[in-house]
Amino acid sequence: MVAYSSSIDFWCPKISRLLRLGTVFGTPKYCVMRSYRKWRTHKKSTFFSSSTLDFCKGSDKNIVLEGFILDMKIIKVLMLGDVIGNPGMEQLYIKLPQFIKKENIDLVIANGENSDNGFGITEEIIDRMRGFGVTVITSGNHIWSNQDAEALLNHYDFVLRPHNYYDSPGKGFWIGEVAGEKIAVVNLIGRYFITPVDCPFQILEKLLRKELRGIKNIIVDFHAEIMPEKKSLAYYFDGKVSFVAGTHTHVQTADDIILGNGTGYITDLGMCGGLDSVIGMEKKGILHKIRRNVNVPYVPSNENEKMQGIIIDLNLDTGKTESIQRFSM
């Protein structure tokens, strides 16, 4: 017999009867209801209670009922804040593989521009991140800090630099496939209080018209300094991209939201590293620099280390964000 929850009686008695009579041939991780005549998509919170959805967790197969098929339509995307030096890499080593397994993550995106002692990235770090389960590595203005940046960006197509750097090595977008659907990750950088670059709005519009044309599922890492620029980009492309996540400031914000046309947004993902710090660096050096206006070496902090980011439920049929879950662990 099919696994059954009495709470479905309240929502739809007809489906309840089908569930009592139907036979299950495997269970998908997430599902929506489809009739043989047409698709009908229901949000989990609208149609099923959480207890009812218990029977939907499991393998990737379909549930076949009399007259209905339940298909997997939603994937889980994990986005990590800026990884700060060895403390950040240690957090990924300790926590990320188990977290991916526990949360059934399908795609992992991490910003790696600060992973090499706070500035840039190396080939060794790229290989380690991939080993931890990271699918795509995004970056920002510090990607150029390593002397091998050009070679690395040209060699690894999953290591991105902001796409609005004009005529630069590598590229700022990645296209892959998850659960049989194309998905794209775009890396952009802001123009306020950062090195002058091309307009991120115009560059993203061009990508949507050309390279990303026809792709519904698009996630943007917008590496920018100020909230108004980040949120303006999200509102401008609401309904045209799936999610806009801010990076660069290393402070996780509590303003995650799904906009009117289905685009998810957060001003900053936070960071992976020591929170008892100034943007991930040891306090002593930063205070010395700010108080006396002298250059001192920045050292990544290992005090109160955390891994921060978000989990996105992404609807592959619509390209819209269904839910956002922040974490700091």
Tab-separated table of C-alpha atoms in Angstrom:
chain	number	residue	atom	x	y	z
A	1	MET	CA	0.000	0.000	0.000
A	2	VAL	CA	1.040	3.585	-0.562
A	3	ALA	CA	2.372	5.556	2.387
A	4	TYR	CA	-0.526	7.744	3.479
A	5	SER	CA	-1.185	10.716	5.738
A	6	SER	CA	-4.687	11.567	6.912
A	7	SER	CA	-3.946	15.288	6.582
A	8	ILE	CA	-4.423	15.006	2.826
A	9	ASP	CA	-8.159	14.350	3.414
A	10	PHE	CA	-8.580	18.017	4.268
A	11	TRP	CA	-6.767	19.275	1.174
A	12	CYS	CA	-8.177	17.002	-1.493
A	13	PRO	CA	-10.466	14.038	-0.744
A	14	LYS	CA	-10.243	12.825	-4.356
A	15	ILE	CA	-6.451	12.574	-4.226
A	16	SER	CA	-6.798	10.993	-0.798
A	17	ARG	CA	-8.855	8.171	-2.287
A	18	LEU	CA	-6.322	7.703	-5.064
A	19	LEU	CA	-3.519	7.503	-2.531
A	20	ARG	CA	-5.361	4.806	-0.628
A	21	LEU	CA	-5.849	2.774	-3.806
A	22	GLY	CA	-2.632	3.542	-5.648
A	23	THR	CA	0.603	1.599	-5.795
A	24	VAL	CA	4.000	3.196	-5.304
A	25	PHE	CA	6.892	2.347	-7.583
A	26	GLY	CA	9.654	4.247	-5.760
A	27	THR	CA	9.439	7.741	-4.309
A	28	PRO	CA	10.991	11.007	-5.523
A	29	LYS	CA	12.834	13.539	-3.421
A	30	TYR	CA	10.438	16.320	-4.404
A	31	CYS	CA	7.286	16.131	-6.409
A	32	VAL	CA	4.425	17.977	-8.057
A	33	MET	CA	1.083	16.643	-9.240
A	34	ARG	CA	0.470	16.035	-12.938
A	35	SER	CA	-2.699	14.743	-14.576
A	36	TYR	CA	-2.544	12.865	-17.860
A	37	ARG	CA	-4.245	15.790	-19.598
A	38	LYS	CA	-2.165	18.696	-18.385
A	39	TRP	CA	0.466	19.755	-15.857
A	40	ARG	CA	-0.694	21.191	-12.579
A	41	THR	CA	2.040	22.436	-10.287
A	42	HIS	CA	1.369	22.942	-6.590
A	43	LYS	CA	3.634	24.488	-3.984
A	44	LYS	CA	4.273	22.174	-1.083
A	45	SER	CA	2.878	24.656	1.413
A	46	THR	CA	-0.304	25.106	-0.639
A	47	PHE	CA	-1.298	21.574	-1.458
A	48	PHE	CA	0.351	19.211	1.009
A	49	SER	CA	1.181	19.498	4.666
A	50	SER	CA	4.729	18.653	5.719
A	51	SER	CA	3.617	15.326	7.149
A	52	THR	CA	1.958	14.394	3.872
A	53	LEU	CA	5.194	15.045	2.001
A	54	ASP	CA	7.020	12.439	4.075
A	55	PHE	CA	6.066	9.798	1.539
A	56	CYS	CA	7.677	11.888	-1.230
A	57	LYS	CA	11.221	11.624	0.114
A	58	GLY	CA	13.542	8.942	-1.151
A	59	SER	CA	14.835	7.854	-4.531
A	60	ASP	CA	14.604	9.631	-7.880
A	61	LYS	CA	11.859	7.432	-9.311
A	62	ASN	CA	8.239	8.433	-9.948
A	63	ILE	CA	5.191	7.692	-7.861
A	64	VAL	CA	2.549	6.222	-10.162
A	65	LEU	CA	-1.081	6.532	-9.048
A	66	GLU	CA	-4.376	5.904	-10.815
A	67	GLY	CA	-4.604	8.807	-13.261
A	68	PHE	CA	-1.728	10.759	-11.731
A	69	ILE	CA	2.058	10.859	-11.865
A	70	LEU	CA	4.216	12.659	-9.309
A	71	ASP	CA	7.551	13.822	-10.744
A	72	MET	CA	10.662	15.310	-9.198
A	73	LYS	CA	10.699	18.972	-10.201
A	74	ILE	CA	12.707	20.798	-7.530
A	75	ILE	CA	16.443	20.689	-6.840
A	76	LYS	CA	18.437	21.943	-3.881
A	77	VAL	CA	21.196	24.451	-4.576
A	78	LEU	CA	23.757	25.252	-1.886
A	79	MET	CA	25.534	28.620	-2.054
A	80	LEU	CA	28.476	29.329	0.251
A	81	GLY	CA	29.768	32.739	1.270
A	82	ASP	CA	33.359	33.824	0.599
A	83	VAL	CA	35.822	31.162	1.746
A	84	ILE	CA	38.480	32.975	3.823
A	85	GLY	CA	41.920	31.347	3.776
A	86	ASN	CA	42.831	28.163	5.627
A	87	PRO	CA	40.146	28.595	8.331
A	88	GLY	CA	37.467	28.708	5.630
A	89	MET	CA	38.911	25.717	3.794
A	90	GLU	CA	39.025	23.811	7.071
A	91	GLN	CA	35.316	24.482	7.577
A	92	LEU	CA	34.562	23.056	4.142
A	93	TYR	CA	36.737	20.014	4.850
A	94	ILE	CA	35.043	19.301	8.180
A	95	LYS	CA	31.427	20.108	7.328
A	96	LEU	CA	30.638	20.327	3.619
A	97	PRO	CA	30.613	16.664	2.449
A	98	GLN	CA	28.374	15.576	5.326
A	99	PHE	CA	26.124	18.619	4.886
A	100	ILE	CA	25.667	17.876	1.174
A	101	LYS	CA	24.640	14.327	1.991
A	102	LYS	CA	22.354	15.283	4.871
A	103	GLU	CA	20.490	17.969	2.909
A	104	ASN	CA	20.410	16.060	-0.413
A	105	ILE	CA	22.131	18.926	-2.237
A	106	ASP	CA	22.206	18.790	-6.046
A	107	LEU	CA	24.491	21.750	-6.871
A	108	VAL	CA	27.127	23.562	-4.787
A	109	ILE	CA	28.407	27.076	-5.550
A	110	ALA	CA	31.197	28.642	-3.471
A	111	ASN	CA	32.959	31.989	-3.765
A	112	GLY	CA	36.682	31.233	-3.667
A	113	GLU	CA	38.350	34.592	-4.284
A	114	ASN	CA	39.693	34.801	-0.694
A	115	SER	CA	40.619	31.153	-0.272
A	116	ASP	CA	44.399	31.568	-0.705
A	117	ASN	CA	45.296	33.196	2.618
A	118	GLY	CA	42.628	35.822	1.994
A	119	PHE	CA	43.566	36.796	-1.561
A	120	GLY	CA	43.072	34.792	-4.747
A	121	ILE	CA	42.951	31.057	-5.371
A	122	THR	CA	45.421	28.322	-6.337
A	123	GLU	CA	45.197	25.110	-8.320
A	124	GLU	CA	45.592	23.082	-5.137
A	125	ILE	CA	42.661	24.888	-3.522
A	126	ILE	CA	40.519	24.385	-6.624
A	127	ASP	CA	41.187	20.645	-6.506
A	128	ARG	CA	40.435	20.511	-2.778
A	129	MET	CA	37.153	22.387	-3.191
A	130	ARG	CA	36.060	19.987	-5.907
A	131	GLY	CA	36.951	17.117	-3.619
A	132	PHE	CA	34.735	18.586	-0.893
A	133	GLY	CA	31.788	18.655	-3.329
A	134	VAL	CA	31.853	22.171	-4.816
A	135	THR	CA	30.482	22.261	-8.377
A	136	VAL	CA	31.165	25.879	-9.380
A	137	ILE	CA	33.663	28.357	-7.904
A	138	THR	CA	32.820	32.041	-8.281
A	139	SER	CA	35.054	34.994	-7.428
A	140	GLY	CA	35.434	38.771	-7.380
A	141	ASN	CA	38.050	41.501	-7.432
A	142	HIS	CA	40.654	39.411	-5.559
A	143	ILE	CA	40.698	36.671	-8.204
A	144	TRP	CA	43.622	38.496	-9.834
A	145	SER	CA	45.779	38.412	-6.681
A	146	ASN	CA	47.388	35.111	-7.659
A	147	GLN	CA	49.994	35.243	-10.417
A	148	ASP	CA	48.554	32.066	-11.964
A	149	ALA	CA	45.035	33.506	-12.225
A	150	GLU	CA	45.045	33.770	-16.016
A	151	ALA	CA	46.155	30.178	-16.522
A	152	LEU	CA	43.690	28.848	-13.948
A	153	LEU	CA	40.736	30.734	-15.412
A	154	ASN	CA	41.552	29.548	-18.913
A	155	HIS	CA	41.966	25.943	-17.770
A	156	TYR	CA	39.000	25.409	-15.425
A	157	ASP	CA	35.619	26.234	-16.954
A	158	PHE	CA	33.902	25.903	-13.560
A	159	VAL	CA	36.120	28.589	-11.989
A	160	LEU	CA	34.547	31.943	-12.819
A	161	ARG	CA	35.637	35.560	-12.743
A	162	PRO	CA	33.106	38.398	-12.907
A	163	HIS	CA	31.810	38.459	-16.462
A	164	ASN	CA	31.790	42.247	-16.640
A	165	TYR	CA	35.590	42.452	-16.528
A	166	TYR	CA	36.282	43.592	-20.077
A	167	ASP	CA	38.459	41.383	-22.303
A	168	SER	CA	39.814	39.272	-19.442
A	169	PRO	CA	40.980	35.641	-19.238
A	170	GLY	CA	38.405	32.954	-18.563
A	171	LYS	CA	34.695	33.653	-18.444
A	172	GLY	CA	31.975	34.654	-16.033
A	173	PHE	CA	29.319	32.019	-16.608
A	174	TRP	CA	28.969	28.248	-16.403
A	175	ILE	CA	26.307	26.043	-17.976
A	176	GLY	CA	25.652	22.554	-16.661
A	177	GLU	CA	22.863	20.033	-16.313
A	178	VAL	CA	21.049	18.919	-13.179
A	179	ALA	CA	18.203	16.387	-13.202
A	180	GLY	CA	18.022	16.604	-16.982
A	181	GLU	CA	17.611	20.393	-17.095
A	182	LYS	CA	20.126	23.068	-18.048
A	183	ILE	CA	21.228	25.402	-15.281
A	184	ALA	CA	23.569	28.384	-15.452
A	185	VAL	CA	25.703	30.191	-12.888
A	186	VAL	CA	26.688	33.799	-13.627
A	187	ASN	CA	29.385	35.801	-11.821
A	188	LEU	CA	29.167	39.615	-11.850
A	189	ILE	CA	30.867	42.422	-9.935
A	190	GLY	CA	29.506	45.790	-8.841
A	191	ARG	CA	30.753	49.237	-9.848
A	192	TYR	CA	30.458	51.185	-6.583
A	193	PHE	CA	33.650	51.459	-4.485
A	194	ILE	CA	35.318	48.710	-6.554
A	195	THR	CA	37.596	48.741	-9.604
A	196	PRO	CA	35.783	50.240	-12.642
A	197	VAL	CA	34.172	47.556	-14.802
A	198	ASP	CA	31.489	47.219	-17.461
A	199	CYS	CA	27.859	47.710	-16.443
A	200	PRO	CA	26.605	44.490	-14.790
A	201	PHE	CA	23.030	45.213	-15.916
A	202	GLN	CA	23.982	45.479	-19.584
A	203	ILE	CA	26.319	42.488	-19.421
A	204	LEU	CA	23.657	40.245	-17.866
A	205	GLU	CA	21.065	41.415	-20.396
A	206	LYS	CA	23.465	40.488	-23.195
A	207	LEU	CA	24.071	37.052	-21.682
A	208	LEU	CA	20.332	36.404	-21.442
A	209	ARG	CA	19.869	37.350	-25.101
A	210	LYS	CA	22.768	35.254	-26.380
A	211	GLU	CA	24.724	32.624	-24.433
A	212	LEU	CA	21.975	31.898	-21.884
A	213	ARG	CA	19.026	32.200	-24.232
A	214	GLY	CA	16.421	29.538	-23.504
A	215	ILE	CA	17.823	28.634	-20.072
A	216	LYS	CA	15.261	29.126	-17.297
A	217	ASN	CA	17.398	28.235	-14.300
A	218	ILE	CA	20.015	30.947	-13.745
A	219	ILE	CA	21.808	31.743	-10.485
A	220	VAL	CA	23.808	34.961	-10.126
A	221	ASP	CA	26.672	35.657	-7.710
A	222	PHE	CA	26.807	39.456	-7.614
A	223	HIS	CA	30.071	40.451	-5.941
A	224	ALA	CA	29.339	44.018	-4.896
A	225	GLU	CA	29.935	46.461	-2.070
A	226	ILE	CA	26.575	48.116	-1.448
A	227	MET	CA	23.076	46.755	-0.928
A	228	PRO	CA	21.221	49.190	-3.248
A	229	GLU	CA	23.232	48.025	-6.254
A	230	LYS	CA	22.697	44.355	-5.414
A	231	LYS	CA	18.982	44.632	-4.772
A	232	SER	CA	18.422	46.864	-7.801
A	233	LEU	CA	19.912	44.160	-10.007
A	234	ALA	CA	17.615	41.579	-8.418
A	235	TYR	CA	14.515	43.706	-8.991
A	236	TYR	CA	15.542	44.561	-12.552
A	237	PHE	CA	15.932	40.884	-13.458
A	238	ASP	CA	13.043	39.601	-11.335
A	239	GLY	CA	11.478	36.742	-13.275
A	240	LYS	CA	14.412	36.564	-15.710
A	241	VAL	CA	16.876	34.823	-13.388
A	242	SER	CA	16.255	32.356	-10.576
A	243	PHE	CA	18.367	33.878	-7.823
A	244	VAL	CA	20.650	36.842	-7.113
A	245	ALA	CA	23.051	36.289	-4.214
A	246	GLY	CA	25.330	39.039	-2.997
A	247	THR	CA	28.908	38.348	-1.920
A	248	HIS	CA	31.988	40.431	-0.988
A	249	THR	CA	31.086	42.000	2.378
A	250	HIS	CA	31.492	38.718	4.328
A	251	VAL	CA	28.553	39.520	6.647
A	252	GLN	CA	25.493	37.303	6.282
A	253	THR	CA	22.324	39.362	5.960
A	254	ALA	CA	18.827	38.437	7.141
A	255	ASP	CA	16.974	39.956	4.171
A	256	ASP	CA	16.476	36.851	2.034
A	257	ILE	CA	13.297	37.221	0.009
A	258	ILE	CA	11.462	35.828	-3.012
A	259	LEU	CA	10.465	38.739	-5.245
A	260	GLY	CA	7.138	39.105	-7.013
A	261	ASN	CA	8.080	37.244	-10.196
A	262	GLY	CA	9.887	34.393	-8.464
A	263	THR	CA	13.505	35.546	-8.272
A	264	GLY	CA	15.160	34.850	-4.926
A	265	TYR	CA	17.512	37.371	-3.330
A	266	ILE	CA	19.892	37.885	-0.417
A	267	THR	CA	22.256	40.843	0.044
A	268	ASP	CA	25.171	38.749	1.319
A	269	LEU	CA	25.739	35.041	1.846
A	270	GLY	CA	28.246	35.625	4.641
A	271	MET	CA	31.550	33.766	4.764
A	272	CYS	CA	33.298	30.549	5.638
A	273	GLY	CA	35.938	31.371	8.230
A	274	GLY	CA	36.420	33.019	11.613
A	275	LEU	CA	33.479	35.213	12.625
A	276	ASP	CA	35.354	36.729	15.583
A	277	SER	CA	37.217	38.981	13.167
A	278	VAL	CA	36.893	41.952	10.844
A	279	ILE	CA	35.508	40.530	7.576
A	280	GLY	CA	37.343	37.274	8.262
A	281	MET	CA	40.733	38.757	9.145
A	282	GLU	CA	42.420	38.912	12.544
A	283	LYS	CA	41.273	41.985	14.456
A	284	LYS	CA	44.713	43.176	15.567
A	285	GLY	CA	46.054	43.867	12.082
A	286	ILE	CA	42.858	45.520	10.854
A	287	LEU	CA	42.666	47.799	13.898
A	288	HIS	CA	46.292	48.805	13.444
A	289	LYS	CA	45.666	49.714	9.813
A	290	ILE	CA	42.464	51.664	10.464
A	291	ARG	CA	43.754	53.586	13.500
A	292	ARG	CA	47.189	54.471	12.132
A	293	ASN	CA	46.613	54.301	8.365
A	294	VAL	CA	49.557	51.970	7.800
A	295	ASN	CA	49.741	48.832	5.708
A	296	VAL	CA	50.000	45.609	7.689
A	297	PRO	CA	49.630	41.992	6.558
A	298	TYR	CA	46.099	40.607	6.739
A	299	VAL	CA	45.871	37.218	8.436
A	300	PRO	CA	42.674	35.099	8.230
A	301	SER	CA	41.085	34.619	11.639
A	302	ASN	CA	40.496	31.178	13.116
A	303	GLU	CA	38.309	32.395	15.994
A	304	ASN	CA	34.681	31.208	16.093
A	305	GLU	CA	34.877	29.485	12.717
A	306	LYS	CA	31.633	28.985	10.797
A	307	MET	CA	30.387	27.861	7.402
A	308	GLN	CA	27.694	30.237	6.148
A	309	GLY	CA	25.414	30.302	3.146
A	310	ILE	CA	21.951	29.397	1.913
A	311	ILE	CA	20.008	26.459	0.512
A	312	ILE	CA	17.684	27.274	-2.378
A	313	ASP	CA	14.768	25.117	-3.483
A	314	LEU	CA	14.752	25.742	-7.239
A	315	ASN	CA	11.815	24.720	-9.436
A	316	LEU	CA	13.331	23.382	-12.657
A	317	ASP	CA	10.059	23.716	-14.573
A	318	THR	CA	9.602	27.412	-13.901
A	319	GLY	CA	13.119	28.607	-13.066
A	320	LYS	CA	11.713	30.206	-9.924
A	321	THR	CA	12.881	30.042	-6.323
A	322	GLU	CA	10.464	28.142	-4.086
A	323	SER	CA	12.219	28.638	-0.742
A	324	ILE	CA	15.408	30.016	0.854
A	325	GLN	CA	17.072	28.685	3.987
A	326	ARG	CA	19.963	30.554	5.609
A	327	PHE	CA	22.487	28.675	7.727
A	328	SER	CA	25.507	29.472	9.896
A	329	MET	CA	27.092	26.360	11.347
